[in-house]
XYZ file of C-alpha atoms in Angstrom:
756
model
C -86.154 9.011 -65.081
C -86.094 5.422 -63.968
C -83.775 4.510 -66.851
C -81.077 6.811 -65.415
C -81.217 5.326 -61.908
C -78.790 2.411 -62.530
C -76.310 4.844 -64.090
C -76.500 7.159 -61.084
C -76.003 4.234 -58.708
C -72.949 3.071 -60.673
C -71.449 6.567 -60.655
C -71.919 6.832 -56.889
C -70.315 3.421 -56.382
C -67.338 4.422 -58.524
C -66.761 7.517 -56.383
C -67.103 5.546 -53.132
C -63.738 3.842 -52.576
C -62.980 0.842 -50.342
C -61.707 3.145 -47.562
C -64.906 5.231 -47.417
C -66.378 2.921 -44.774
C -67.435 5.260 -41.914
C -65.937 2.862 -39.364
C -62.488 3.697 -40.765
C -62.874 7.274 -39.507
C -62.097 5.944 -36.022
C -58.671 6.986 -34.681
C -56.071 4.265 -34.297
C -52.814 4.110 -32.357
C -50.260 1.446 -33.204
C -46.570 0.803 -32.606
C -45.354 -2.179 -34.647
C -41.587 -2.596 -34.956
C -40.937 -5.159 -37.688
C -44.324 -6.836 -37.981
C -45.794 -8.528 -41.028
C -48.443 -6.725 -43.044
C -50.895 -9.434 -42.013
C -50.422 -8.701 -38.289
C -50.488 -4.920 -38.732
C -53.791 -5.080 -40.611
C -55.257 -7.401 -37.992
C -54.291 -4.944 -35.230
C -55.824 -1.974 -37.067
C -58.932 -4.002 -37.902
C -59.506 -4.811 -34.226
C -59.377 -1.115 -33.319
C -61.880 0.037 -35.948
C -64.082 -3.053 -36.247
C -63.345 -3.787 -39.914
C -61.949 -7.011 -41.356
C -58.680 -6.187 -43.137
C -56.718 -8.796 -45.073
C -53.586 -8.844 -47.234
C -53.078 -10.969 -50.332
C -50.693 -13.891 -50.127
C -48.083 -12.056 -52.204
C -47.562 -9.361 -49.566
C -48.920 -10.692 -46.269
C -45.430 -11.647 -44.994
C -43.778 -8.357 -45.969
C -42.272 -6.589 -42.960
C -43.385 -3.060 -42.129
C -42.355 -0.678 -39.366
C -45.228 1.431 -38.083
C -45.710 4.059 -35.385
C -48.968 6.051 -35.549
C -50.898 7.899 -32.855
C -54.506 9.059 -33.009
C -54.864 9.108 -36.794
C -57.904 7.877 -38.658
C -57.681 4.277 -39.803
C -58.588 5.384 -43.333
C -55.697 7.853 -43.464
C -53.194 5.286 -42.192
C -54.407 2.544 -44.539
C -54.343 4.914 -47.503
C -50.763 6.022 -46.788
C -49.675 2.426 -46.191
C -50.969 1.359 -49.606
C -49.582 4.360 -51.494
C -46.151 4.065 -49.827
C -45.723 0.503 -51.087
C -47.541 0.875 -54.403
C -50.380 -1.428 -53.341
C -54.152 -0.971 -53.648
C -57.303 -1.609 -51.638
C -60.252 -3.629 -52.929
C -63.471 -4.658 -51.249
C -65.212 -8.025 -51.234
C -68.368 -8.028 -49.152
C -67.513 -6.579 -45.758
C -63.785 -7.392 -46.046
C -61.147 -4.975 -47.310
C -58.218 -6.537 -49.178
C -54.761 -5.002 -49.602
C -53.282 -6.246 -52.880
C -50.373 -5.786 -55.230
C -51.660 -5.399 -58.772
C -50.271 -7.384 -61.676
C -48.861 -4.156 -63.124
C -47.152 -3.311 -59.811
C -45.639 -6.805 -59.642
C -44.330 -6.462 -63.183
C -42.834 -3.051 -62.390
C -41.206 -4.452 -59.248
C -39.529 -7.224 -61.237
C -38.220 -4.634 -63.689
C -36.811 -2.462 -60.888
C -35.161 -5.453 -59.206
C -33.526 -6.577 -62.458
C -32.304 -3.050 -63.148
C -30.857 -2.734 -59.645
C -29.077 -6.054 -59.946
C -27.626 -5.169 -63.336
C -26.785 -1.542 -62.534
C -23.266 -1.983 -61.081
C -22.244 -4.168 -64.012
C -23.758 -1.786 -66.556
C -21.842 0.999 -64.810
C -18.586 -0.978 -65.019
C -19.118 -1.487 -68.738
C -20.101 2.159 -69.299
C -16.963 3.448 -67.600
C -14.776 1.048 -69.536
C -16.353 2.137 -72.814
C -15.578 5.754 -71.921
C -11.929 4.862 -71.317
C -9.595 5.104 -74.345
C -8.720 1.679 -75.720
C -5.648 2.378 -77.807
C -2.696 4.376 -76.484
C -0.615 6.646 -78.665
C 3.175 6.251 -78.413
C 3.316 9.563 -76.557
C 0.632 8.470 -74.083
C 2.363 5.143 -73.473
C 5.675 6.900 -72.836
C 4.000 9.305 -70.418
C 2.359 6.481 -68.458
C 5.610 4.509 -68.303
C 7.416 7.588 -66.965
C 4.693 8.183 -64.396
C 4.824 4.535 -63.355
C 8.548 4.780 -62.788
C 8.094 7.946 -60.723
C 5.426 6.266 -58.592
C 7.659 3.217 -58.047
C 10.501 5.431 -56.809
C 8.208 7.236 -54.361
C 6.868 3.908 -53.082
C 10.404 2.593 -52.563
C 11.244 5.574 -50.355
C 7.999 5.386 -48.391
C 8.306 1.625 -47.824
C 10.927 2.254 -45.138
C 8.865 4.857 -43.258
C 6.920 3.901 -40.146
C 4.599 6.853 -39.517
C 0.900 6.602 -40.350
C 0.888 9.490 -42.807
C 3.606 7.856 -44.912
C 1.730 4.560 -44.962
C -1.455 6.300 -46.078
C 0.483 7.938 -48.883
C 2.028 4.561 -49.753
C -1.432 3.002 -50.012
C -2.611 5.860 -52.232
C 0.393 5.447 -54.529
C -0.079 1.676 -54.596
C -3.632 2.120 -55.856
C -2.453 4.651 -58.419
C 0.284 2.230 -59.537
C -2.331 -0.460 -60.174
C -4.490 1.926 -62.176
C -1.553 3.037 -64.305
C -0.350 -0.521 -64.858
C -3.795 -1.546 -66.122
C -3.325 0.843 -69.039
C -0.202 -0.978 -70.243
C -0.662 -4.649 -69.413
C -2.030 -6.509 -72.483
C -3.764 -9.107 -70.336
C -5.696 -6.445 -68.464
C -6.491 -4.618 -71.700
C -7.853 -7.915 -73.050
C -10.076 -8.357 -70.002
C -11.426 -4.828 -70.200
C -12.080 -5.143 -73.936
C -14.029 -8.361 -73.412
C -16.220 -6.589 -70.850
C -16.665 -3.634 -73.234
C -17.826 -6.008 -75.974
C -20.541 -7.760 -73.971
C -23.994 -7.271 -75.448
C -26.892 -6.371 -73.158
C -28.091 -9.974 -73.368
C -24.644 -11.355 -72.540
C -24.256 -8.992 -69.592
C -27.634 -10.057 -68.259
C -26.657 -13.716 -68.652
C -23.406 -13.088 -66.786
C -25.292 -11.638 -63.837
C -28.193 -14.105 -63.742
C -26.169 -17.299 -64.310
C -22.989 -16.059 -62.684
C -20.538 -17.079 -65.438
C -19.784 -16.371 -69.083
C -16.922 -17.677 -71.233
C -15.415 -15.943 -74.286
C -12.755 -17.528 -76.508
C -10.854 -17.046 -79.754
C -11.989 -20.605 -80.608
C -15.292 -21.019 -78.760
C -17.218 -24.206 -78.117
C -21.009 -24.214 -78.409
C -21.231 -23.154 -74.742
C -18.874 -20.188 -75.208
C -18.959 -16.863 -77.052
C -16.570 -15.751 -79.785
C -14.084 -13.024 -78.933
C -14.303 -9.823 -80.983
C -11.559 -8.932 -83.460
C -10.337 -6.085 -81.248
C -10.200 -8.346 -78.176
C -8.414 -11.010 -80.244
C -5.659 -8.481 -81.020
C -5.162 -7.873 -77.316
C -5.189 -11.663 -76.829
C -2.329 -12.010 -79.316
C -0.384 -9.309 -77.452
C -1.063 -11.125 -74.195
C 0.285 -14.396 -75.624
C 3.403 -12.608 -76.846
C 3.927 -11.004 -73.433
C 3.385 -14.334 -71.678
C 5.966 -15.948 -73.938
C 8.481 -13.228 -73.104
C 7.735 -13.636 -69.405
C 8.458 -17.348 -69.816
C 11.799 -16.594 -71.445
C 12.696 -14.138 -68.682
C 11.719 -16.633 -66.002
C 13.718 -19.383 -67.686
C 16.814 -17.169 -67.788
C 16.400 -16.234 -64.138
C 16.154 -19.886 -63.093
C 19.164 -20.812 -65.198
C 21.190 -17.969 -63.676
C 20.385 -19.262 -60.204
C 21.201 -22.835 -61.192
C 17.805 -23.883 -59.891
C 16.532 -25.474 -63.093
C 16.884 -29.115 -64.014
C 17.567 -29.886 -67.665
C 14.491 -32.097 -67.985
C 12.260 -29.255 -66.723
C 13.163 -26.819 -69.521
C 10.326 -28.038 -71.728
C 7.814 -27.261 -69.000
C 8.287 -23.518 -69.450
C 6.005 -21.737 -71.862
C 8.664 -20.003 -73.968
C 7.122 -19.557 -77.430
C 3.816 -18.194 -78.796
C 3.673 -21.052 -81.296
C 2.395 -23.368 -78.545
C -0.779 -21.283 -78.089
C -3.884 -22.430 -79.949
C -6.524 -20.222 -78.279
C -7.098 -17.665 -75.549
C -10.100 -18.031 -73.259
C -11.524 -15.437 -70.886
C -13.884 -16.611 -68.153
C -15.990 -13.958 -66.420
C -17.677 -14.552 -63.080
C -20.092 -12.087 -61.480
C -19.297 -11.728 -57.807
C -22.232 -12.504 -55.551
C -23.508 -10.003 -53.038
C -22.564 -11.298 -49.617
C -21.716 -9.674 -46.295
C -21.237 -5.913 -46.608
C -21.731 -6.193 -50.369
C -25.247 -7.450 -49.723
C -25.977 -4.430 -47.561
C -24.561 -2.045 -50.130
C -26.827 -3.567 -52.792
C -25.450 -1.725 -55.830
C -22.452 0.084 -54.389
C -18.729 -0.530 -54.899
C -18.576 -4.190 -53.895
C -20.078 -5.649 -57.060
C -17.558 -6.705 -59.667
C -16.352 -9.312 -62.130
C -13.729 -11.920 -61.349
C -11.829 -12.901 -64.497
C -9.595 -15.810 -65.481
C -7.500 -15.524 -68.652
C -6.207 -18.865 -69.948
C -3.836 -19.546 -72.841
C -4.689 -22.923 -74.347
C -2.183 -25.235 -76.002
C -2.892 -28.690 -77.359
C -6.516 -29.801 -76.995
C -7.250 -30.316 -73.328
C -4.226 -28.395 -72.031
C -3.927 -25.004 -70.358
C -0.465 -23.511 -70.863
C -0.909 -20.709 -68.361
C -3.699 -18.836 -66.642
C -4.041 -15.924 -64.293
C -6.818 -14.049 -62.551
C -7.955 -10.448 -62.710
C -10.640 -8.282 -61.176
C -12.823 -5.615 -62.749
C -15.043 -3.267 -60.777
C -16.147 0.342 -60.991
C -12.904 1.629 -59.492
C -10.911 -0.162 -62.217
C -12.361 2.155 -64.842
C -13.085 5.236 -62.780
C -9.854 7.188 -63.158
C -7.671 8.319 -65.996
C -3.958 7.553 -65.583
C -3.167 11.091 -64.430
C -5.844 11.065 -61.737
C -4.924 10.084 -58.216
C -7.557 7.868 -56.599
C -9.511 9.278 -53.651
C -7.827 8.984 -50.274
C -11.041 8.244 -48.396
C -14.808 8.211 -48.493
C -16.550 11.497 -49.050
C -18.872 12.744 -46.314
C -22.409 11.851 -47.415
C -24.873 14.676 -47.866
C -27.385 15.077 -45.003
C -30.961 13.919 -45.453
C -33.157 16.941 -46.169
C -36.144 15.324 -44.448
C -34.388 15.463 -41.078
C -33.742 19.225 -41.237
C -37.262 19.806 -39.917
C -37.336 21.340 -36.416
C -39.183 18.361 -34.931
C -36.068 16.183 -35.343
C -33.781 18.582 -33.441
C -35.053 17.304 -30.080
C -32.291 16.006 -27.782
C -32.180 12.352 -26.737
C -30.424 13.043 -23.418
C -33.505 12.251 -21.367
C -34.766 9.434 -23.598
C -33.624 6.301 -21.775
C -35.598 3.969 -24.056
C -34.033 5.256 -27.261
C -30.541 5.291 -25.759
C -30.926 1.665 -24.680
C -31.910 0.630 -28.210
C -28.861 2.366 -29.680
C -26.275 0.660 -27.476
C -25.783 -2.555 -29.531
C -25.379 -0.705 -32.834
C -23.313 2.393 -31.967
C -19.695 1.233 -31.971
C -16.421 2.272 -33.642
C -15.525 0.802 -37.029
C -12.659 -1.224 -35.559
C -14.466 -2.545 -32.477
C -14.327 -6.291 -33.093
C -15.872 -7.021 -29.694
C -18.984 -5.046 -30.571
C -19.263 -6.654 -34.010
C -19.214 -10.127 -32.464
C -21.703 -8.996 -29.861
C -24.197 -7.658 -32.392
C -23.880 -10.779 -34.542
C -24.651 -12.831 -31.454
C -27.543 -10.533 -30.644
C -29.079 -10.827 -34.116
C -28.565 -14.604 -34.223
C -30.140 -14.916 -30.785
C -33.211 -13.008 -31.923
C -33.753 -15.350 -34.859
C -33.294 -18.479 -32.800
C -35.735 -17.211 -30.193
C -38.300 -16.771 -32.997
C -38.065 -12.957 -32.904
C -37.469 -10.975 -36.052
C -33.859 -9.800 -36.380
C -35.049 -6.427 -37.691
C -36.912 -5.750 -34.439
C -34.202 -3.869 -32.463
C -33.367 -1.650 -35.447
C -37.059 -0.983 -36.026
C -37.435 -0.035 -32.357
C -34.878 2.743 -32.846
C -37.107 4.122 -35.596
C -40.344 3.874 -33.616
C -38.739 5.461 -30.530
C -37.362 8.266 -32.711
C -40.763 8.831 -34.297
C -42.378 9.079 -30.869
C -39.711 11.518 -29.642
C -40.250 13.779 -32.663
C -44.033 13.570 -32.591
C -44.159 12.020 -36.072
C -46.097 9.153 -37.555
C -43.893 6.547 -39.213
C -44.229 4.013 -42.026
C -41.132 2.129 -43.238
C -40.363 -1.030 -45.177
C -38.112 -3.716 -43.711
C -35.763 -6.134 -45.484
C -32.765 -8.318 -44.730
C -30.454 -5.745 -46.310
C -31.446 -3.225 -43.613
C -30.319 -5.692 -40.955
C -27.024 -6.572 -42.595
C -26.333 -2.875 -43.141
C -26.616 -2.048 -39.447
C -24.567 -5.113 -38.497
C -21.732 -4.408 -40.931
C -21.631 -0.617 -40.539
C -21.800 1.071 -37.111
C -24.081 3.988 -36.337
C -21.178 6.407 -36.454
C -21.064 10.031 -35.323
C -22.345 11.775 -32.208
C -25.884 10.615 -31.566
C -27.120 13.624 -29.638
C -30.578 14.276 -31.096
C -33.281 12.515 -33.092
C -31.888 13.963 -36.324
C -28.447 12.401 -35.798
C -29.992 9.078 -34.755
C -32.262 8.829 -37.793
C -29.471 9.987 -40.100
C -27.108 7.293 -38.781
C -29.702 4.515 -38.949
C -30.945 5.404 -42.437
C -27.403 5.697 -43.754
C -26.363 2.308 -42.328
C -29.558 0.456 -43.228
C -30.025 2.037 -46.658
C -33.322 3.869 -46.081
C -34.246 7.000 -48.038
C -36.502 9.263 -45.926
C -39.216 11.719 -46.899
C -41.424 13.910 -44.714
C -45.031 14.429 -45.805
C -46.950 16.671 -43.397
C -46.626 14.779 -40.116
C -45.669 11.470 -41.730
C -42.085 10.199 -41.846
C -41.886 7.688 -44.708
C -38.823 5.470 -45.178
C -38.174 3.415 -48.311
C -35.133 1.192 -48.843
C -32.884 2.182 -51.730
C -33.353 -0.388 -54.487
C -36.235 -1.768 -52.450
C -37.350 -4.142 -55.207
C -34.027 -5.992 -55.127
C -33.982 -5.874 -51.325
C -37.486 -7.369 -51.202
C -36.500 -10.113 -53.636
C -33.491 -10.936 -51.425
C -35.368 -11.146 -48.111
C -36.031 -14.547 -46.550
C -39.781 -15.195 -46.188
C -40.625 -14.844 -42.515
C -42.580 -18.093 -42.523
C -39.470 -19.977 -43.660
C -37.311 -18.062 -41.177
C -39.641 -18.980 -38.324
C -39.662 -22.607 -39.443
C -35.857 -22.718 -39.471
C -35.680 -20.949 -36.109
C -38.113 -23.426 -34.575
C -36.137 -26.396 -35.892
C -32.907 -24.915 -34.579
C -34.425 -24.266 -31.174
C -35.575 -27.884 -30.873
C -32.634 -29.631 -32.568
C -29.715 -27.150 -32.333
C -29.392 -27.597 -36.100
C -30.954 -29.181 -39.177
C -30.816 -32.339 -41.201
C -30.007 -32.221 -44.901
C -33.564 -33.094 -45.903
C -35.036 -30.372 -43.694
C -32.936 -27.594 -45.177
C -33.269 -28.941 -48.731
C -37.046 -28.824 -48.418
C -36.999 -25.215 -47.250
C -34.411 -24.027 -49.790
C -36.431 -25.635 -52.584
C -39.253 -23.200 -51.775
C -37.023 -20.108 -51.901
C -35.687 -18.058 -54.785
C -31.936 -17.885 -55.440
C -31.764 -14.445 -53.828
C -33.673 -15.552 -50.727
C -31.673 -18.752 -50.286
C -28.365 -16.850 -50.512
C -29.335 -14.114 -48.053
C -26.453 -13.542 -45.613
C -29.073 -13.515 -42.867
C -29.279 -17.318 -43.149
C -25.519 -17.753 -43.079
C -25.043 -15.343 -40.179
C -27.797 -16.700 -37.997
C -28.784 -20.255 -38.835
C -26.836 -22.332 -41.345
C -23.258 -21.525 -40.339
C -21.636 -24.629 -41.778
C -23.187 -24.391 -45.248
C -21.442 -22.707 -48.179
C -24.484 -20.701 -49.299
C -23.893 -19.813 -52.954
C -26.123 -19.876 -56.012
C -24.403 -22.974 -57.399
C -24.964 -24.831 -54.136
C -28.591 -23.732 -54.023
C -29.001 -25.446 -57.418
C -27.466 -28.607 -55.969
C -29.665 -28.599 -52.862
C -32.786 -28.016 -54.958
C -31.781 -30.888 -57.237
C -31.347 -33.180 -54.227
C -34.771 -32.153 -52.908
C -36.274 -33.119 -56.286
C -34.808 -36.639 -56.367
C -37.010 -39.635 -55.716
C -36.908 -41.552 -52.427
C -35.169 -44.543 -54.019
C -32.515 -42.320 -55.601
C -31.839 -40.622 -52.257
C -31.487 -44.022 -50.608
C -29.015 -45.133 -53.296
C -26.916 -42.004 -52.815
C -27.044 -42.415 -49.048
C -25.606 -45.937 -49.401
C -22.771 -44.601 -51.545
C -24.145 -45.857 -54.876
C -23.857 -43.422 -57.828
C -26.885 -42.569 -59.940
C -26.716 -41.835 -63.663
C -27.970 -38.536 -65.044
C -29.974 -40.616 -67.510
C -32.191 -41.800 -64.623
C -32.724 -38.370 -63.060
C -35.937 -36.475 -63.826
C -35.615 -33.418 -66.119
C -36.106 -30.851 -63.323
C -33.324 -32.057 -60.986
C -31.118 -32.929 -63.987
C -31.342 -29.346 -65.269
C -30.495 -28.013 -61.807
C -27.453 -30.300 -61.582
C -26.288 -29.087 -64.987
C -26.700 -25.507 -63.823
C -24.740 -26.318 -60.651
C -21.936 -27.753 -62.770
C -21.922 -24.728 -65.093
C -21.806 -22.271 -62.189
C -19.105 -24.305 -60.431
C -17.113 -23.962 -63.630
C -14.487 -26.692 -63.493
C -14.005 -30.432 -63.358
C -10.782 -32.005 -62.174
C -9.032 -35.364 -62.261
C -9.402 -37.539 -59.165
C -6.002 -36.478 -57.833
C -7.250 -32.921 -57.448
C -10.897 -33.624 -56.725
C -10.857 -36.188 -53.926
C -11.040 -33.991 -50.855
C -10.693 -37.019 -48.580
C -7.018 -37.364 -49.536
C -5.468 -33.982 -48.762
C -1.919 -35.268 -49.198
C -2.633 -36.325 -52.801
C -4.328 -33.005 -53.481
C -1.356 -31.027 -52.159
C 1.076 -33.166 -54.147
C -0.946 -32.659 -57.318
C -0.971 -28.890 -56.797
C 2.810 -28.910 -56.378
C 3.181 -30.836 -59.628
C 1.015 -28.305 -61.463
C 3.110 -25.443 -60.091
C 6.341 -27.183 -61.106
C 5.086 -27.285 -64.692
C 5.026 -23.509 -64.840
C 1.233 -23.439 -64.671
C 0.576 -26.012 -67.423
C -2.199 -28.420 -66.592
C -5.095 -30.292 -68.055
C -8.059 -28.143 -69.090
C -10.835 -28.441 -66.522
C -13.250 -25.780 -67.792
C -16.761 -27.275 -67.966
C -17.799 -25.352 -71.082
C -14.743 -26.837 -72.835
C -15.171 -30.417 -71.590
C -18.971 -30.648 -71.723
C -20.216 -27.865 -74.005
C -23.591 -29.571 -74.258
C -23.869 -30.120 -70.513
C -23.916 -33.445 -68.625
C -24.555 -36.580 -70.670
C -25.849 -40.079 -69.957
C -22.283 -40.990 -68.976
C -22.329 -38.389 -66.188
C -23.147 -39.614 -62.694
C -23.914 -38.067 -59.315
C -22.054 -39.360 -56.280
C -22.557 -38.679 -52.594
C -20.418 -39.519 -49.620
C -22.187 -39.365 -46.248
C -20.346 -39.592 -42.959
C -22.003 -39.471 -39.539
C -20.178 -39.170 -36.234
C -20.970 -37.960 -32.723
C -21.003 -34.208 -32.236
C -21.812 -31.745 -29.497
C -24.437 -29.015 -29.449
C -23.966 -26.341 -26.839
C -25.406 -23.133 -25.496
C -22.825 -20.382 -25.598
C -22.899 -16.857 -24.223
C -21.329 -14.353 -26.633
C -21.224 -10.809 -25.334
C -24.141 -11.588 -23.028
C -26.297 -13.212 -25.736
C -27.021 -16.933 -25.481
C -26.960 -18.980 -28.690
C -27.030 -22.607 -29.696
C -24.247 -23.976 -31.870
C -22.779 -27.323 -32.831
C -19.282 -28.689 -33.432
C -17.464 -31.960 -33.871
C -15.727 -33.370 -30.803
C -12.328 -32.158 -31.964
C -13.618 -28.678 -32.785
C -15.396 -28.391 -29.451
C -12.214 -29.295 -27.627
C -10.211 -26.759 -29.649
C -12.707 -23.943 -29.052
C -13.040 -24.709 -25.370
C -9.313 -24.721 -24.772
C -8.926 -21.478 -26.697
C -11.653 -19.986 -24.516
C -9.598 -20.891 -21.474
C -6.848 -18.623 -22.771
C -8.732 -15.411 -22.116
C -6.079 -13.249 -23.733
C -6.972 -14.728 -27.128
C -10.587 -13.572 -26.998
C -11.485 -9.861 -26.801
C -15.116 -10.613 -25.918
C -17.083 -12.673 -23.427
C -17.450 -16.234 -24.703
C -18.739 -18.836 -22.251
C -20.240 -22.299 -22.720
C -23.259 -22.789 -20.476
C -24.494 -26.305 -21.287
C -24.061 -29.129 -23.791
C -26.032 -32.017 -25.263
C -25.187 -34.992 -27.448
C -25.653 -34.566 -31.166
C -24.805 -36.048 -34.549
C -22.483 -34.569 -37.157
C -23.452 -35.341 -40.750
C -20.991 -34.567 -43.550
C -22.317 -34.711 -47.113
C -19.908 -34.574 -50.067
C -21.557 -34.321 -53.500
C -19.573 -34.750 -56.710
C -20.593 -34.883 -60.365
C -18.415 -37.384 -62.224
C -17.889 -37.623 -65.967
C -15.721 -40.664 -66.896
C -12.409 -39.665 -65.323
C -13.242 -36.133 -64.170
C -14.866 -34.897 -60.978
C -16.532 -31.615 -60.169
C -14.950 -30.133 -57.068
C -16.835 -31.879 -54.248
C -19.445 -29.683 -52.602
C -19.472 -30.315 -48.878
C -22.281 -29.669 -46.442
C -21.991 -30.319 -42.744
C -24.796 -30.214 -40.251
C -24.861 -30.931 -36.534
C -28.229 -31.585 -34.982
C -29.731 -33.302 -31.952
C -32.791 -35.253 -31.017
C -35.398 -32.858 -29.588
C -35.496 -35.202 -26.579
C -31.790 -34.724 -25.773
C -31.487 -32.442 -22.744
C -28.872 -29.766 -22.129
C -26.622 -30.215 -19.126
C -22.990 -30.465 -17.971
C -20.480 -32.474 -19.955
C -20.474 -35.298 -17.419
C -24.136 -35.899 -18.338
C -23.203 -36.733 -21.935
C -23.457 -40.364 -23.090
C -20.384 -42.445 -22.309
C -19.292 -42.608 -25.962
C -19.361 -38.817 -26.279
C -17.405 -38.374 -23.033
C -14.727 -40.814 -24.184
C -14.311 -39.083 -27.538
C -14.123 -35.704 -25.841
C -11.437 -36.906 -23.446
C -9.466 -38.304 -26.394
C -9.736 -34.958 -28.196
C -8.438 -33.143 -25.114
C -5.511 -35.558 -24.879
C -4.669 -35.051 -28.557
C -4.611 -31.269 -28.148
C -2.549 -31.586 -24.983
C 0.050 -33.708 -26.766
C 0.171 -31.344 -29.726
C 0.741 -28.381 -27.437
C 3.568 -30.015 -25.566
C 2.022 -32.438 -23.142
C 2.258 -31.668 -19.456
C 5.639 -29.975 -19.662
C 4.553 -26.686 -21.200
C 4.527 -23.176 -19.811
C 2.517 -22.048 -16.819
C 0.026 -20.522 -19.237
C -0.472 -23.815 -21.044
C -0.810 -25.640 -17.739
C -3.523 -23.160 -16.751
C -5.194 -23.777 -20.097
C -5.391 -27.527 -19.540
C -6.622 -27.088 -15.992
C -9.363 -24.664 -16.993
C -10.347 -26.843 -19.925
C -10.633 -29.776 -17.523
C -13.001 -27.794 -15.307
C -14.980 -26.661 -18.334
C -15.372 -30.169 -19.683
C -16.311 -31.671 -16.337
C -14.402 -34.849 -17.205
C -11.250 -36.332 -15.776
C -8.042 -35.011 -17.304
C -6.392 -37.885 -19.210
C-alpha cells in the first residue's frame, strides 16, 4: 500500500488548482475603472489575505472591473479566462501569467488583424474582372457620359438633396472611371499580383516598389501589369500631345519649352509603381481594421537614367474594389445591428435618476458636427494624462456605473484604441437607459460584449492589435510627469522613451493628442529617433555642433535604423528642394519642376541606393535654440500646459482676443519662460538629401514658476513685445477697424506688457 501513496498524493495535487485556497472563498467587492492588472490583484489580495502577483508581461495591462460580493476565486478565474491567462502557484503566492502559447497566438492574431484590410483589398480586386470586352467598355463609357450630364445639371442646384445626389454620382463617376483608366488598371493589377510575403512586407515596412526594370531593392512587374504599363505610357503620351495643342492654341507656350512636354512613348524606358501602406492614425486608429486602411500609390514613367518623365498618385482601398460599374455606391452608413447581450431585461433600467452616470456621459455625448465638444474632450483627455490620471478612466467609469445600475458584475479590457474611438466618434442616439448607454459606448470604443450569467464581459475587437498599439502605462506616466514638471520634453528624454517602445506603441495617436504635439509621429521618424538614441555620446556631441558623421562610423544597430528610416521616407532630393531653411529656393525649384511638365530628377531611394546607405552617406543635424513660452491654458474648462515660440504665442493670444473666431472657451491663465529647440535631421549622399525631418520641443526648467507675463525674464518680455508689434504692423498698424483696435487692446491686457 505504501508504494501507492506518492501516486495518490500526486493525483490529489493535480486536482487541486491554484485557486482552491480556502481563503479565496471570501467575498470581494471592487470597482476599478482603468486600473493595471497589478493594482487590481493587489486590491483583491488585501481583501482575501492572499498574495496575488502578475507577470511582467501583463502587469501593466489595463482592466475595467466592477464586482460586488463575489468570491475571490470566482472573480480571479473569470479574469484569467477572459484574457486567456493562467494561474500558477509558487509557495504561498499566486501568479497570473500569459503562457508562451498564448503569447504566440496573440502575435498571430495581431498580425492577422493588421494585414486583414490589405488582404481584403487584394481579395476584392482579384474578384473584379481585369479585361473588359468591347461591349463592356462601350457600356461603361455610355454610363460615364450619362453620369457626367446628370452631375452638370445638379452642379447648379443649391438644395441639400441635390448636393447629396451630386456626391453620390461623383463617387459613382470615380468608380466607373477606374475601370477605363490604364494607369488605375495598372495600379490595381500590381496590387492583385502581390504575393503573401510581399503584402506582408508592404504592411510591416510601409513601402514596396515594383518596376518593369527593377533594381535589387525593387520587385519585377508581372507580364499582365507590364501590358497595362505600356497602355499607361501610351495614354500619357497622348495626354502630352493634347496638352501641347491646348497650350499652343492659347499662345501660352514658348518655343524653347516645347521639348519639355512628354509627347512620345519612345522617351519611356521603364514604369515604376511605388506602394505605401497608410498608417493608422486618428479615427483610422480607432477603427483598427475598418475602411480607413488603404494603399497610397505613385506611378512614375522613367526616361533617361535618373529622370522621371511624369508621375501621378492614386489611392486604393476597399471601396475602390467593392462595386461593379453598374452598382451605385451606398449613400450612407448602415445602421449597425444591436448587441444581443444588452437585450437582457437588467439593461432596460432607466438612467433618469442616475446622476452619477449622467455626469460621466456629458463629455462624450455630442453631435457629430459639434467642434466645440470635440475640442473640449481632447482637452479633457490631455488634461487627464498630464495630471497623471489614465485617459481611459472617464470612459471606464461609464461602464462601471452602468454595471452597478444593472446589477451586473463587469470585466473589460482597456486599450488606447478605446479612448481614441470615444474621442473621434460621439456617443450618438438617445441615451435613456443602461442598454442605450452601453450600446453607444461599446460601438464607439470597439468593445464586443457578452453576458455570462451575471457577468458582463467586454473584449475589444481585434484586441491583440489594440494591445500591441497601447502605450505602456509606465512610459505614459513617465512622460506625464516630465510634462508636468517641464511643460515639455528634451530630445534626449523622448528618444530614450521611444527607444523602449514598439513601432505601434510609439505611433499611438494618444501620444500625439496628449503629449508630443509638435512631433511628426510616424514609423519612419520612430526609426530615426531610435537611431539617435543608439548613437554614442561623442557622436551626439558632433551632431549637436553641426558636424556630420559618416555612416561608416555608426554602429550596426543605429545604422540599420537610419537605413530603414531612409527606405520608409522614400525619396532623396537635391539641395534646392531639400534645404527647408530656404523656403524661397524650395518654392522656386518646385515651380521649375512644374514648368517642365512634371519632368524631374529621380529621387526614389530604391533607385538611387538599392543597396542602402554606403560609407559615402552621412548624417547631418541642425539644432536651433531660442526662447519660448510655456503656458497654462483653459480649453472648455480643462486646464492644460502647452508651449509655443514667441511669435506663435503672440498670434494665438491675439486670435483669442477675437472671440468670434473661437467657438469654445480658450483662456491663458499663466506663463513661464521656456526654451524652444528645433532639430532638423537629414541623411546626405554626395549631392542628395533626404527630406529633412524636423522635431521641435519647448520645455522649461522645473524651477521656472508660472505667473503673469510681466514676471517673465526681460529678454522674453522684449521678444514678446516685438512679436506683438510685428503682428500689429501686419494687420494694419493702429489705423485698422474698431474690431482690430479691440484686438490689440485686449492682447495688451492679456500680455501684461506695454503696447509698443
